[in-house]
């Protein structure tokens, strides 16, 4: 099975800050990596698919990069509505679409 | 725009079964797969498996093999997830989500989600 890690597990940031979240996989998955945002009590929302493709309707302050085993989600100029938990998820192995453990973005 | 609407909350005793439904509207149901994801209280997301609405093919997470069955009814555009032999650690919010192939390279991702169904297992 492909193992996934995210760092940090949580962070505190202020409105307007630039935030980066890292996701690492135990084996190369090319660009088969998605990012989701989840707010308390709500379903996850797809932000980025294929490592760097912005899902329709998602603000351009969100961006994704990386390939192989190392990936990054970047939020430029953090907005109040961006405080949430972010999950990466691999879609390389169709037998098991593993999620990362999540990164919680808190208000500083 | 497709929407997924799930059935209501359930309370079950240990050892019982639960069947959660996920009704799709607004798009061609048979063109996609339906993924099921669960989230225990205060925990992260756990992928449970998926089913092709086109041909009924399934992939289940190994830890749930033998206890979970995913089905679809194309006549009503509804997907179902049944979990048997329930334990207390099955207490979670269960989500269905559309598995779509996105972009020019057909990258799989869950782009539309249901609202979630809370399943509580308690004696």
JSON list of C-alpha atoms in Angstrom, two decimals:
[
{"chain": "A", "resi": 1, "resn": "UNK", "atom": "CA", "xyz": [0.00, 0.00, 0.00]},
{"chain": "A", "resi": 2, "resn": "UNK", "atom": "CA", "xyz": [1.09, 3.57, -0.66]},
{"chain": "A", "resi": 3, "resn": "UNK", "atom": "CA", "xyz": [1.70, 5.42, 2.61]},
{"chain": "A", "resi": 4, "resn": "UNK", "atom": "CA", "xyz": [1.11, 9.14, 2.85]},
{"chain": "A", "resi": 5, "resn": "UNK", "atom": "CA", "xyz": [2.41, 11.76, 5.23]},
{"chain": "A", "resi": 6, "resn": "UNK", "atom": "CA", "xyz": [1.61, 15.44, 5.55]},
{"chain": "A", "resi": 7, "resn": "UNK", "atom": "CA", "xyz": [3.50, 18.19, 7.28]},
{"chain": "A", "resi": 8, "resn": "UNK", "atom": "CA", "xyz": [2.90, 20.05, 9.38]},
{"chain": "A", "resi": 9, "resn": "UNK", "atom": "CA", "xyz": [-0.03, 18.37, 11.11]},
{"chain": "A", "resi": 10, "resn": "UNK", "atom": "CA", "xyz": [-1.25, 21.82, 12.09]},
{"chain": "A", "resi": 11, "resn": "UNK", "atom": "CA", "xyz": [-0.18, 25.40, 11.68]},
{"chain": "A", "resi": 12, "resn": "UNK", "atom": "CA", "xyz": [-1.26, 28.83, 12.83]},
{"chain": "A", "resi": 13, "resn": "UNK", "atom": "CA", "xyz": [-1.34, 31.67, 10.35]},
{"chain": "A", "resi": 14, "resn": "UNK", "atom": "CA", "xyz": [-2.80, 35.13, 9.90]},
{"chain": "A", "resi": 15, "resn": "UNK", "atom": "CA", "xyz": [-5.02, 36.52, 7.18]},
{"chain": "A", "resi": 16, "resn": "UNK", "atom": "CA", "xyz": [-2.80, 37.54, 4.29]},
{"chain": "A", "resi": 17, "resn": "UNK", "atom": "CA", "xyz": [-0.06, 35.01, 5.06]},
{"chain": "A", "resi": 18, "resn": "UNK", "atom": "CA", "xyz": [1.39, 32.61, 2.51]},
{"chain": "A", "resi": 19, "resn": "UNK", "atom": "CA", "xyz": [0.88, 29.01, 3.63]},
{"chain": "A", "resi": 20, "resn": "UNK", "atom": "CA", "xyz": [2.51, 25.86, 2.31]},
{"chain": "A", "resi": 21, "resn": "UNK", "atom": "CA", "xyz": [1.51, 22.29, 3.16]},
{"chain": "A", "resi": 22, "resn": "UNK", "atom": "CA", "xyz": [3.62, 19.31, 2.22]},
{"chain": "A", "resi": 23, "resn": "UNK", "atom": "CA", "xyz": [2.50, 15.82, 1.24]},
{"chain": "A", "resi": 24, "resn": "UNK", "atom": "CA", "xyz": [4.88, 12.91, 0.75]},
{"chain": "A", "resi": 25, "resn": "UNK", "atom": "CA", "xyz": [4.16, 9.42, -0.58]},
{"chain": "A", "resi": 26, "resn": "UNK", "atom": "CA", "xyz": [6.03, 6.17, 0.09]},
{"chain": "A", "resi": 27, "resn": "UNK", "atom": "CA", "xyz": [6.45, 5.48, -3.61]},
{"chain": "A", "resi": 28, "resn": "UNK", "atom": "CA", "xyz": [6.36, 7.50, -6.79]},
{"chain": "A", "resi": 29, "resn": "UNK", "atom": "CA", "xyz": [2.84, 8.36, -7.97]},
{"chain": "A", "resi": 30, "resn": "UNK", "atom": "CA", "xyz": [3.75, 10.67, -10.87]},
{"chain": "A", "resi": 31, "resn": "UNK", "atom": "CA", "xyz": [1.16, 13.48, -10.58]},
{"chain": "A", "resi": 32, "resn": "UNK", "atom": "CA", "xyz": [-1.74, 11.35, -9.33]},
{"chain": "A", "resi": 33, "resn": "UNK", "atom": "CA", "xyz": [-2.26, 13.55, -6.28]},
{"chain": "A", "resi": 34, "resn": "UNK", "atom": "CA", "xyz": [-5.34, 15.50, -5.24]},
{"chain": "A", "resi": 35, "resn": "UNK", "atom": "CA", "xyz": [-5.95, 18.09, -2.52]},
{"chain": "A", "resi": 36, "resn": "UNK", "atom": "CA", "xyz": [-9.17, 18.58, -0.57]},
{"chain": "A", "resi": 37, "resn": "UNK", "atom": "CA", "xyz": [-10.35, 21.20, 1.91]},
{"chain": "A", "resi": 38, "resn": "UNK", "atom": "CA", "xyz": [-12.71, 20.29, 4.75]},
{"chain": "A", "resi": 39, "resn": "UNK", "atom": "CA", "xyz": [-14.44, 22.64, 7.14]},
{"chain": "A", "resi": 40, "resn": "UNK", "atom": "CA", "xyz": [-15.98, 21.42, 10.42]},
{"chain": "A", "resi": 41, "resn": "UNK", "atom": "CA", "xyz": [-19.25, 19.56, 9.90]},
{"chain": "A", "resi": 42, "resn": "UNK", "atom": "CA", "xyz": [-18.97, 19.76, 6.11]},
{"chain": "A", "resi": 43, "resn": "UNK", "atom": "CA", "xyz": [-18.05, 17.37, 3.33]},
{"chain": "A", "resi": 44, "resn": "UNK", "atom": "CA", "xyz": [-14.59, 17.70, 1.79]},
{"chain": "A", "resi": 45, "resn": "UNK", "atom": "CA", "xyz": [-14.19, 19.91, -1.27]},
{"chain": "A", "resi": 46, "resn": "UNK", "atom": "CA", "xyz": [-11.85, 19.18, -4.17]},
{"chain": "A", "resi": 47, "resn": "UNK", "atom": "CA", "xyz": [-9.29, 21.96, -4.66]},
{"chain": "A", "resi": 48, "resn": "UNK", "atom": "CA", "xyz": [-6.55, 20.53, -6.87]},
{"chain": "A", "resi": 49, "resn": "UNK", "atom": "CA", "xyz": [-6.41, 17.40, -9.03]},
{"chain": "A", "resi": 50, "resn": "UNK", "atom": "CA", "xyz": [-3.50, 15.87, -10.86]},
{"chain": "A", "resi": 51, "resn": "UNK", "atom": "CA", "xyz": [-1.03, 17.63, -8.54]},
{"chain": "A", "resi": 52, "resn": "UNK", "atom": "CA", "xyz": [-1.42, 21.11, -10.04]},
{"chain": "A", "resi": 53, "resn": "UNK", "atom": "CA", "xyz": [-4.79, 21.45, -11.83]},
{"chain": "A", "resi": 54, "resn": "UNK", "atom": "CA", "xyz": [-7.15, 23.91, -10.17]},
{"chain": "A", "resi": 55, "resn": "UNK", "atom": "CA", "xyz": [-10.68, 22.55, -9.86]},
{"chain": "A", "resi": 56, "resn": "UNK", "atom": "CA", "xyz": [-13.35, 24.73, -11.45]},
{"chain": "A", "resi": 57, "resn": "UNK", "atom": "CA", "xyz": [-14.56, 27.47, -9.14]},
{"chain": "A", "resi": 58, "resn": "UNK", "atom": "CA", "xyz": [-11.61, 27.28, -6.74]},
{"chain": "A", "resi": 59, "resn": "UNK", "atom": "CA", "xyz": [-9.87, 30.65, -6.14]},
{"chain": "A", "resi": 60, "resn": "UNK", "atom": "CA", "xyz": [-6.53, 31.14, -7.85]},
{"chain": "A", "resi": 61, "resn": "UNK", "atom": "CA", "xyz": [-4.78, 31.77, -4.51]},
{"chain": "A", "resi": 62, "resn": "UNK", "atom": "CA", "xyz": [-4.69, 27.97, -4.22]},
{"chain": "A", "resi": 63, "resn": "UNK", "atom": "CA", "xyz": [-2.01, 26.17, -6.19]},
{"chain": "A", "resi": 64, "resn": "UNK", "atom": "CA", "xyz": [-0.40, 22.75, -6.23]},
{"chain": "A", "resi": 65, "resn": "UNK", "atom": "CA", "xyz": [3.00, 21.52, -7.31]},
{"chain": "A", "resi": 66, "resn": "UNK", "atom": "CA", "xyz": [5.20, 18.47, -7.25]},
{"chain": "A", "resi": 67, "resn": "UNK", "atom": "CA", "xyz": [5.54, 15.05, -8.81]},
{"chain": "A", "resi": 68, "resn": "UNK", "atom": "CA", "xyz": [6.91, 11.66, -7.85]},
{"chain": "A", "resi": 69, "resn": "UNK", "atom": "CA", "xyz": [6.82, 11.52, -4.06]},
{"chain": "A", "resi": 70, "resn": "UNK", "atom": "CA", "xyz": [6.83, 15.16, -2.94]},
{"chain": "A", "resi": 71, "resn": "UNK", "atom": "CA", "xyz": [3.93, 17.55, -3.33]},
{"chain": "A", "resi": 72, "resn": "UNK", "atom": "CA", "xyz": [2.98, 20.99, -2.05]},
{"chain": "A", "resi": 73, "resn": "UNK", "atom": "CA", "xyz": [-0.26, 22.89, -1.63]},
{"chain": "A", "resi": 74, "resn": "UNK", "atom": "CA", "xyz": [0.26, 26.65, -1.46]},
{"chain": "A", "resi": 75, "resn": "UNK", "atom": "CA", "xyz": [-2.25, 29.27, -0.39]},
{"chain": "A", "resi": 76, "resn": "UNK", "atom": "CA", "xyz": [-1.10, 32.78, -1.20]},
{"chain": "A", "resi": 77, "resn": "UNK", "atom": "CA", "xyz": [-2.70, 35.50, 0.91]},
{"chain": "A", "resi": 78, "resn": "UNK", "atom": "CA", "xyz": [-4.73, 33.37, 3.32]},
{"chain": "A", "resi": 79, "resn": "UNK", "atom": "CA", "xyz": [-8.38, 34.44, 3.61]},
{"chain": "A", "resi": 80, "resn": "UNK", "atom": "CA", "xyz": [-10.72, 33.98, 6.62]},
{"chain": "A", "resi": 81, "resn": "UNK", "atom": "CA", "xyz": [-12.66, 31.28, 4.77]},
{"chain": "A", "resi": 82, "resn": "UNK", "atom": "CA", "xyz": [-9.47, 29.25, 4.24]},
{"chain": "A", "resi": 83, "resn": "UNK", "atom": "CA", "xyz": [-9.18, 28.16, 7.86]},
{"chain": "A", "resi": 84, "resn": "UNK", "atom": "CA", "xyz": [-9.89, 24.46, 7.53]},
{"chain": "A", "resi": 85, "resn": "UNK", "atom": "CA", "xyz": [-8.25, 21.05, 7.35]},
{"chain": "A", "resi": 86, "resn": "UNK", "atom": "CA", "xyz": [-6.47, 20.07, 4.15]},
{"chain": "A", "resi": 87, "resn": "UNK", "atom": "CA", "xyz": [-6.00, 16.51, 2.93]},
{"chain": "A", "resi": 88, "resn": "UNK", "atom": "CA", "xyz": [-3.91, 15.11, 0.14]},
{"chain": "A", "resi": 89, "resn": "UNK", "atom": "CA", "xyz": [-5.05, 11.91, -1.58]},
{"chain": "A", "resi": 90, "resn": "UNK", "atom": "CA", "xyz": [-3.35, 9.67, -4.11]},
{"chain": "A", "resi": 91, "resn": "UNK", "atom": "CA", "xyz": [-5.22, 8.30, -7.11]},
{"chain": "A", "resi": 92, "resn": "UNK", "atom": "CA", "xyz": [-2.28, 6.31, -8.55]},
{"chain": "A", "resi": 93, "resn": "UNK", "atom": "CA", "xyz": [-3.37, 3.02, -7.03]},
{"chain": "A", "resi": 94, "resn": "UNK", "atom": "CA", "xyz": [-6.97, 2.36, -8.05]},
{"chain": "A", "resi": 95, "resn": "UNK", "atom": "CA", "xyz": [-7.08, -0.40, -5.45]},
{"chain": "A", "resi": 96, "resn": "UNK", "atom": "CA", "xyz": [-6.77, 2.06, -2.58]},
{"chain": "A", "resi": 97, "resn": "UNK", "atom": "CA", "xyz": [-7.18, 5.82, -2.88]},
{"chain": "A", "resi": 98, "resn": "UNK", "atom": "CA", "xyz": [-5.28, 6.69, 0.29]},
{"chain": "A", "resi": 99, "resn": "UNK", "atom": "CA", "xyz": [-5.72, 10.00, 2.08]},
{"chain": "A", "resi": 100, "resn": "UNK", "atom": "CA", "xyz": [-3.01, 11.80, 4.00]},
{"chain": "A", "resi": 101, "resn": "UNK", "atom": "CA", "xyz": [-3.59, 12.42, 7.72]},
{"chain": "A", "resi": 102, "resn": "UNK", "atom": "CA", "xyz": [-4.54, 16.07, 7.19]},
{"chain": "A", "resi": 103, "resn": "UNK", "atom": "CA", "xyz": [-3.18, 19.50, 8.04]},
{"chain": "A", "resi": 104, "resn": "UNK", "atom": "CA", "xyz": [-5.28, 21.85, 10.13]},
{"chain": "A", "resi": 105, "resn": "UNK", "atom": "CA", "xyz": [-4.85, 25.55, 9.40]},
{"chain": "A", "resi": 106, "resn": "UNK", "atom": "CA", "xyz": [-5.71, 27.62, 12.47]},
{"chain": "A", "resi": 107, "resn": "UNK", "atom": "CA", "xyz": [-6.09, 31.33, 12.98]},
{"chain": "A", "resi": 108, "resn": "UNK", "atom": "CA", "xyz": [-3.09, 32.89, 14.70]},
{"chain": "B", "resi": 1, "resn": "UNK", "atom": "CA", "xyz": [-24.79, 20.17, -12.00]},
{"chain": "B", "resi": 2, "resn": "UNK", "atom": "CA", "xyz": [-24.84, 16.79, -10.27]},
{"chain": "B", "resi": 3, "resn": "UNK", "atom": "CA", "xyz": [-25.93, 16.55, -6.66]},
{"chain": "B", "resi": 4, "resn": "UNK", "atom": "CA", "xyz": [-25.61, 13.62, -4.28]},
{"chain": "B", "resi": 5, "resn": "UNK", "atom": "CA", "xyz": [-28.17, 13.32, -1.49]},
{"chain": "B", "resi": 6, "resn": "UNK", "atom": "CA", "xyz": [-27.61, 10.75, 1.23]},
{"chain": "B", "resi": 7, "resn": "UNK", "atom": "CA", "xyz": [-30.02, 9.00, 3.58]},
{"chain": "B", "resi": 8, "resn": "UNK", "atom": "CA", "xyz": [-30.48, 10.07, 7.17]},
{"chain": "B", "resi": 9, "resn": "UNK", "atom": "CA", "xyz": [-28.62, 9.28, 10.36]},
{"chain": "B", "resi": 10, "resn": "UNK", "atom": "CA", "xyz": [-28.64, 5.75, 11.74]},
{"chain": "B", "resi": 11, "resn": "UNK", "atom": "CA", "xyz": [-28.14, 4.27, 15.20]},
{"chain": "B", "resi": 12, "resn": "UNK", "atom": "CA", "xyz": [-27.24, 0.61, 15.28]},
{"chain": "B", "resi": 13, "resn": "UNK", "atom": "CA", "xyz": [-26.26, -1.98, 17.85]},
{"chain": "B", "resi": 14, "resn": "UNK", "atom": "CA", "xyz": [-22.97, -3.88, 17.62]},
{"chain": "B", "resi": 15, "resn": "UNK", "atom": "CA", "xyz": [-23.27, -6.80, 15.24]},
{"chain": "B", "resi": 16, "resn": "UNK", "atom": "CA", "xyz": [-26.04, -5.22, 13.18]},
{"chain": "B", "resi": 17, "resn": "UNK", "atom": "CA", "xyz": [-25.86, -3.99, 9.58]},
{"chain": "B", "resi": 18, "resn": "UNK", "atom": "CA", "xyz": [-26.44, -0.56, 8.07]},
{"chain": "B", "resi": 19, "resn": "UNK", "atom": "CA", "xyz": [-27.25, 0.40, 4.51]},
{"chain": "B", "resi": 20, "resn": "UNK", "atom": "CA", "xyz": [-26.66, 4.00, 3.43]},
{"chain": "B", "resi": 21, "resn": "UNK", "atom": "CA", "xyz": [-28.05, 5.37, 0.19]},
{"chain": "B", "resi": 22, "resn": "UNK", "atom": "CA", "xyz": [-26.72, 8.09, -2.10]},
{"chain": "B", "resi": 23, "resn": "UNK", "atom": "CA", "xyz": [-29.09, 9.44, -4.76]},
{"chain": "B", "resi": 24, "resn": "UNK", "atom": "CA", "xyz": [-27.63, 11.31, -7.72]},
{"chain": "B", "resi": 25, "resn": "UNK", "atom": "CA", "xyz": [-29.42, 13.94, -9.72]},
{"chain": "B", "resi": 26, "resn": "UNK", "atom": "CA", "xyz": [-28.53, 16.34, -12.49]},
{"chain": "B", "resi": 27, "resn": "UNK", "atom": "CA", "xyz": [-26.13, 14.29, -14.57]},
{"chain": "B", "resi": 28, "resn": "UNK", "atom": "CA", "xyz": [-25.62, 10.92, -16.26]},
{"chain": "B", "resi": 29, "resn": "UNK", "atom": "CA", "xyz": [-25.27, 8.55, -13.32]},
{"chain": "B", "resi": 30, "resn": "UNK", "atom": "CA", "xyz": [-23.80, 5.70, -15.33]},
{"chain": "B", "resi": 31, "resn": "UNK", "atom": "CA", "xyz": [-20.87, 7.77, -16.58]},
{"chain": "B", "resi": 32, "resn": "UNK", "atom": "CA", "xyz": [-19.10, 7.84, -13.22]},
{"chain": "B", "resi": 33, "resn": "UNK", "atom": "CA", "xyz": [-17.98, 5.86, -10.24]},
{"chain": "B", "resi": 34, "resn": "UNK", "atom": "CA", "xyz": [-19.21, 6.35, -6.70]},
{"chain": "B", "resi": 35, "resn": "UNK", "atom": "CA", "xyz": [-16.66, 6.36, -3.91]},
{"chain": "B", "resi": 36, "resn": "UNK", "atom": "CA", "xyz": [-17.44, 5.90, -0.22]},
{"chain": "B", "resi": 37, "resn": "UNK", "atom": "CA", "xyz": [-15.32, 7.64, 2.41]},
{"chain": "B", "resi": 38, "resn": "UNK", "atom": "CA", "xyz": [-15.81, 7.65, 6.17]},
{"chain": "B", "resi": 39, "resn": "UNK", "atom": "CA", "xyz": [-14.62, 9.87, 8.98]},
{"chain": "B", "resi": 40, "resn": "UNK", "atom": "CA", "xyz": [-14.62, 8.78, 12.61]},
{"chain": "B", "resi": 41, "resn": "UNK", "atom": "CA", "xyz": [-15.19, 11.53, 15.20]},
{"chain": "B", "resi": 42, "resn": "UNK", "atom": "CA", "xyz": [-12.20, 13.86, 15.30]},
{"chain": "B", "resi": 43, "resn": "UNK", "atom": "CA", "xyz": [-10.28, 11.74, 12.81]},
{"chain": "B", "resi": 44, "resn": "UNK", "atom": "CA", "xyz": [-9.18, 11.98, 9.19]},
{"chain": "B", "resi": 45, "resn": "UNK", "atom": "CA", "xyz": [-10.71, 10.66, 6.00]},
{"chain": "B", "resi": 46, "resn": "UNK", "atom": "CA", "xyz": [-10.71, 6.93, 5.27]},
{"chain": "B", "resi": 47, "resn": "UNK", "atom": "CA", "xyz": [-11.33, 5.65, 1.74]},
{"chain": "B", "resi": 48, "resn": "UNK", "atom": "CA", "xyz": [-13.66, 2.64, 1.86]},
{"chain": "B", "resi": 49, "resn": "UNK", "atom": "CA", "xyz": [-13.96, 1.70, -1.79]},
{"chain": "B", "resi": 50, "resn": "UNK", "atom": "CA", "xyz": [-15.74, 2.52, -4.99]},
{"chain": "B", "resi": 51, "resn": "UNK", "atom": "CA", "xyz": [-18.19, 1.14, -7.50]},
{"chain": "B", "resi": 52, "resn": "UNK", "atom": "CA", "xyz": [-18.57, 1.77, -11.20]},
{"chain": "B", "resi": 53, "resn": "UNK", "atom": "CA", "xyz": [-22.13, 2.83, -11.93]},
{"chain": "B", "resi": 54, "resn": "UNK", "atom": "CA", "xyz": [-21.52, 1.71, -15.51]},
{"chain": "B", "resi": 55, "resn": "UNK", "atom": "CA", "xyz": [-20.78, -1.97, -14.91]},
{"chain": "B", "resi": 56, "resn": "UNK", "atom": "CA", "xyz": [-20.98, -2.55, -11.15]},
{"chain": "B", "resi": 57, "resn": "UNK", "atom": "CA", "xyz": [-17.27, -3.32, -10.76]},
{"chain": "B", "resi": 58, "resn": "UNK", "atom": "CA", "xyz": [-16.07, -2.68, -7.21]},
{"chain": "B", "resi": 59, "resn": "UNK", "atom": "CA", "xyz": [-12.82, -2.11, -5.30]},
{"chain": "B", "resi": 60, "resn": "UNK", "atom": "CA", "xyz": [-12.95, -2.30, -1.51]},
{"chain": "B", "resi": 61, "resn": "UNK", "atom": "CA", "xyz": [-10.39, -1.29, 1.09]},
{"chain": "B", "resi": 62, "resn": "UNK", "atom": "CA", "xyz": [-8.70, -4.44, 2.32]},
{"chain": "B", "resi": 63, "resn": "UNK", "atom": "CA", "xyz": [-9.57, -3.80, 5.97]},
{"chain": "B", "resi": 64, "resn": "UNK", "atom": "CA", "xyz": [-13.29, -3.81, 5.10]},
{"chain": "B", "resi": 65, "resn": "UNK", "atom": "CA", "xyz": [-13.27, -6.81, 2.74]},
{"chain": "B", "resi": 66, "resn": "UNK", "atom": "CA", "xyz": [-15.99, -9.26, 3.73]},
{"chain": "B", "resi": 67, "resn": "UNK", "atom": "CA", "xyz": [-18.00, -6.69, 5.68]},
{"chain": "B", "resi": 68, "resn": "UNK", "atom": "CA", "xyz": [-18.82, -4.09, 3.03]},
{"chain": "B", "resi": 69, "resn": "UNK", "atom": "CA", "xyz": [-20.90, -4.29, -0.13]},
{"chain": "B", "resi": 70, "resn": "UNK", "atom": "CA", "xyz": [-21.43, -1.43, -2.57]},
{"chain": "B", "resi": 71, "resn": "UNK", "atom": "CA", "xyz": [-24.19, -1.56, -5.13]},
{"chain": "B", "resi": 72, "resn": "UNK", "atom": "CA", "xyz": [-26.01, 0.71, -7.53]},
{"chain": "B", "resi": 73, "resn": "UNK", "atom": "CA", "xyz": [-29.55, 0.93, -8.87]},
{"chain": "B", "resi": 74, "resn": "UNK", "atom": "CA", "xyz": [-29.27, 2.66, -12.23]},
{"chain": "B", "resi": 75, "resn": "UNK", "atom": "CA", "xyz": [-33.07, 2.89, -12.58]},
{"chain": "B", "resi": 76, "resn": "UNK", "atom": "CA", "xyz": [-33.14, 5.34, -9.66]},
{"chain": "B", "resi": 77, "resn": "UNK", "atom": "CA", "xyz": [-29.56, 6.70, -9.95]},
{"chain": "B", "resi": 78, "resn": "UNK", "atom": "CA", "xyz": [-28.88, 5.56, -6.41]},
{"chain": "B", "resi": 79, "resn": "UNK", "atom": "CA", "xyz": [-25.78, 4.01, -4.90]},
{"chain": "B", "resi": 80, "resn": "UNK", "atom": "CA", "xyz": [-25.79, 1.97, -1.70]},
{"chain": "B", "resi": 81, "resn": "UNK", "atom": "CA", "xyz": [-23.17, 1.03, 0.85]},
{"chain": "B", "resi": 82, "resn": "UNK", "atom": "CA", "xyz": [-23.93, -1.79, 3.27]},
{"chain": "B", "resi": 83, "resn": "UNK", "atom": "CA", "xyz": [-21.64, -2.46, 6.23]},
{"chain": "B", "resi": 84, "resn": "UNK", "atom": "CA", "xyz": [-22.21, -5.61, 8.29]},
{"chain": "B", "resi": 85, "resn": "UNK", "atom": "CA", "xyz": [-21.10, -6.87, 11.70]},
{"chain": "B", "resi": 86, "resn": "UNK", "atom": "CA", "xyz": [-20.91, -3.32, 12.99]},
{"chain": "B", "resi": 87, "resn": "UNK", "atom": "CA", "xyz": [-18.47, -2.46, 15.78]},
{"chain": "B", "resi": 88, "resn": "UNK", "atom": "CA", "xyz": [-18.11, 0.65, 17.89]},
{"chain": "B", "resi": 89, "resn": "UNK", "atom": "CA", "xyz": [-15.17, 1.79, 15.78]},
{"chain": "B", "resi": 90, "resn": "UNK", "atom": "CA", "xyz": [-17.47, 1.92, 12.73]},
{"chain": "B", "resi": 91, "resn": "UNK", "atom": "CA", "xyz": [-19.09, 4.98, 14.31]},
{"chain": "B", "resi": 92, "resn": "UNK", "atom": "CA", "xyz": [-18.42, 7.70, 11.75]},
{"chain": "B", "resi": 93, "resn": "UNK", "atom": "CA", "xyz": [-19.82, 10.05, 9.17]},
{"chain": "B", "resi": 94, "resn": "UNK", "atom": "CA", "xyz": [-20.09, 8.21, 5.87]},
{"chain": "B", "resi": 95, "resn": "UNK", "atom": "CA", "xyz": [-19.77, 10.17, 2.63]},
{"chain": "B", "resi": 96, "resn": "UNK", "atom": "CA", "xyz": [-20.46, 9.20, -0.95]},
{"chain": "B", "resi": 97, "resn": "UNK", "atom": "CA", "xyz": [-18.61, 11.09, -3.66]},
{"chain": "B", "resi": 98, "resn": "UNK", "atom": "CA", "xyz": [-18.50, 11.02, -7.44]},
{"chain": "B", "resi": 99, "resn": "UNK", "atom": "CA", "xyz": [-15.25, 9.61, -8.82]},
{"chain": "B", "resi": 100, "resn": "UNK", "atom": "CA", "xyz": [-14.64, 11.49, -12.02]},
{"chain": "B", "resi": 101, "resn": "UNK", "atom": "CA", "xyz": [-11.82, 11.51, -14.55]},
{"chain": "B", "resi": 102, "resn": "UNK", "atom": "CA", "xyz": [-10.76, 15.13, -14.83]},
{"chain": "B", "resi": 103, "resn": "UNK", "atom": "CA", "xyz": [-8.63, 17.09, -17.22]},
{"chain": "B", "resi": 104, "resn": "UNK", "atom": "CA", "xyz": [-7.07, 16.03, -20.48]},
{"chain": "B", "resi": 105, "resn": "UNK", "atom": "CA", "xyz": [-5.15, 13.20, -18.81]},
{"chain": "B", "resi": 106, "resn": "UNK", "atom": "CA", "xyz": [-8.19, 11.78, -17.03]},
{"chain": "B", "resi": 107, "resn": "UNK", "atom": "CA", "xyz": [-6.95, 12.17, -13.46]},
{"chain": "B", "resi": 108, "resn": "UNK", "atom": "CA", "xyz": [-9.34, 10.48, -11.02]},
{"chain": "B", "resi": 109, "resn": "UNK", "atom": "CA", "xyz": [-10.66, 12.62, -8.18]},
{"chain": "B", "resi": 110, "resn": "UNK", "atom": "CA", "xyz": [-13.79, 12.97, -6.05]},
{"chain": "B", "resi": 111, "resn": "UNK", "atom": "CA", "xyz": [-15.36, 16.16, -7.34]},
{"chain": "B", "resi": 112, "resn": "UNK", "atom": "CA", "xyz": [-18.91, 16.06, -5.97]},
{"chain": "B", "resi": 113, "resn": "UNK", "atom": "CA", "xyz": [-19.77, 14.93, -2.44]},
{"chain": "B", "resi": 114, "resn": "UNK", "atom": "CA", "xyz": [-22.90, 13.99, -0.57]},
{"chain": "B", "resi": 115, "resn": "UNK", "atom": "CA", "xyz": [-23.76, 15.74, 2.68]},
{"chain": "B", "resi": 116, "resn": "UNK", "atom": "CA", "xyz": [-22.71, 12.80, 4.85]},
{"chain": "B", "resi": 117, "resn": "UNK", "atom": "CA", "xyz": [-24.62, 10.25, 6.92]},
{"chain": "B", "resi": 118, "resn": "UNK", "atom": "CA", "xyz": [-23.85, 9.78, 10.60]},
{"chain": "B", "resi": 119, "resn": "UNK", "atom": "CA", "xyz": [-23.80, 6.16, 11.69]},
{"chain": "B", "resi": 120, "resn": "UNK", "atom": "CA", "xyz": [-23.57, 5.54, 15.43]},
{"chain": "B", "resi": 121, "resn": "UNK", "atom": "CA", "xyz": [-22.86, 2.07, 16.73]},
{"chain": "B", "resi": 122, "resn": "UNK", "atom": "CA", "xyz": [-23.73, 1.73, 20.38]},
{"chain": "B", "resi": 123, "resn": "UNK", "atom": "CA", "xyz": [-25.21, -0.86, 22.69]}
]
